[in-house]
Coordinates of C-alpha atoms in Angstrom, one line a residue:
M1 CA 5.2 9.6 -7.6
Y2 CA 3.7 9.9 -3.5
L3 CA 4.0 5.8 -2.7
I4 CA 7.5 6.0 -4.0
K5 CA 8.8 9.2 -2.5
A6 CA 7.0 7.9 0.6
E7 CA 9.0 4.5 0.2
G8 CA 12.4 6.3 0.0
Q9 CA 11.6 8.0 2.9
L10 CA 11.0 5.2 5.0
E11 CA 14.0 3.2 3.6
S12 CA 16.4 6.4 4.6
G13 CA 14.8 6.1 8.0
S14 CA 12.5 9.3 8.2
A15 CA 9.2 7.6 9.4
T16 CA 7.8 10.9 9.9
D17 CA 8.5 12.3 6.6
A18 CA 6.7 9.3 5.1
L19 CA 3.9 9.5 7.6
T20 CA 3.8 13.3 6.0
T21 CA 3.9 12.2 2.4
I22 CA 1.0 9.3 2.5
N23 CA -1.5 11.7 4.3
T24 CA -0.8 14.3 1.9
L25 CA -1.5 11.5 -0.9
R26 CA -4.9 10.4 1.4
K27 CA -5.9 14.3 1.8
T28 CA -6.2 14.4 -2.0
R29 CA -8.2 11.0 -1.9
S30 CA -10.6 11.9 0.9
I31 CA -14.0 13.2 1.0
S32 CA -14.4 16.9 1.4
G33 CA -14.1 17.8 5.4
Q34 CA -13.3 14.1 6.2
D35 CA -10.2 13.8 8.3
N36 CA -8.5 10.7 6.6
S37 CA -4.9 10.7 8.2
L38 CA -3.0 8.2 9.3
S39 CA -1.3 8.3 13.1
S40 CA 1.7 6.7 12.2
I41 CA 3.7 4.4 9.6
S42 CA 5.5 1.8 11.1
S43 CA 6.8 -0.7 8.4
I44 CA 7.0 -0.8 4.5
D45 CA 3.5 -3.0 5.1
D46 CA 1.8 0.1 5.9
I47 CA 2.9 2.0 2.3
L48 CA 2.1 -1.5 0.5
V49 CA -1.9 -1.2 2.0
E50 CA -1.7 2.4 0.5
S51 CA -0.5 1.4 -2.7
G52 CA -2.8 -1.1 -3.0
V53 CA -5.9 1.2 -2.3
D54 CA -4.3 4.1 -4.3
L55 CA -3.6 1.4 -7.6
C56 CA -6.3 -0.8 -7.3
G57 CA -7.1 -2.4 -10.5
E58 CA -3.7 -1.4 -12.0
F59 CA -1.9 -5.1 -11.3
Q60 CA 0.7 -2.7 -9.7
C61 CA 0.7 -4.7 -6.3
W62 CA 2.6 -8.1 -7.7
F63 CA 5.7 -5.9 -8.7
D64 CA 5.7 -4.1 -5.3
L65 CA 5.4 -7.3 -3.3
K66 CA 8.2 -9.1 -5.1
R67 CA 10.3 -5.8 -5.9
T68 CA 10.2 -5.5 -1.8
G69 CA 10.7 -9.2 -0.8
K70 CA 6.9 -9.7 0.8
L71 CA 5.3 -11.7 -2.1
V72 CA 5.7 -15.4 -0.4
E73 CA 4.8 -13.8 3.2
Y74 CA 1.6 -12.2 1.8
V75 CA 0.5 -14.9 -0.4
K76 CA 1.0 -17.3 2.5
K77 CA -1.2 -14.6 4.8
Y78 CA -3.8 -14.1 2.2
N79 CA -4.0 -17.0 -0.2
A80 CA -6.6 -19.7 0.8
Q81 CA -3.7 -22.2 -0.8
R82 CA -1.5 -21.7 2.0
D83 CA 0.4 -24.8 1.4
L84 CA 3.3 -23.4 -0.3
P85 CA 6.5 -24.6 -0.6
T86 CA 8.6 -21.8 1.3

């Protein structure tokens, strides 16, 4: 729910609120006494990275990438077989 909230905040133009939400999530996952906070969020890509970390192994990444229109971009960027049609 934190990721959905942060994405909504970013889309509505409130990157500061999105950063606060992501840092709240990161604080709950961090090792006690370690600062795990981000200093800024500049785009949906930052939230997609957090989603990949938080939901690792839950097969949610494809749906997030497809929904945000980033699927082809990420496949071209991270796939070894980069000769994909546009």
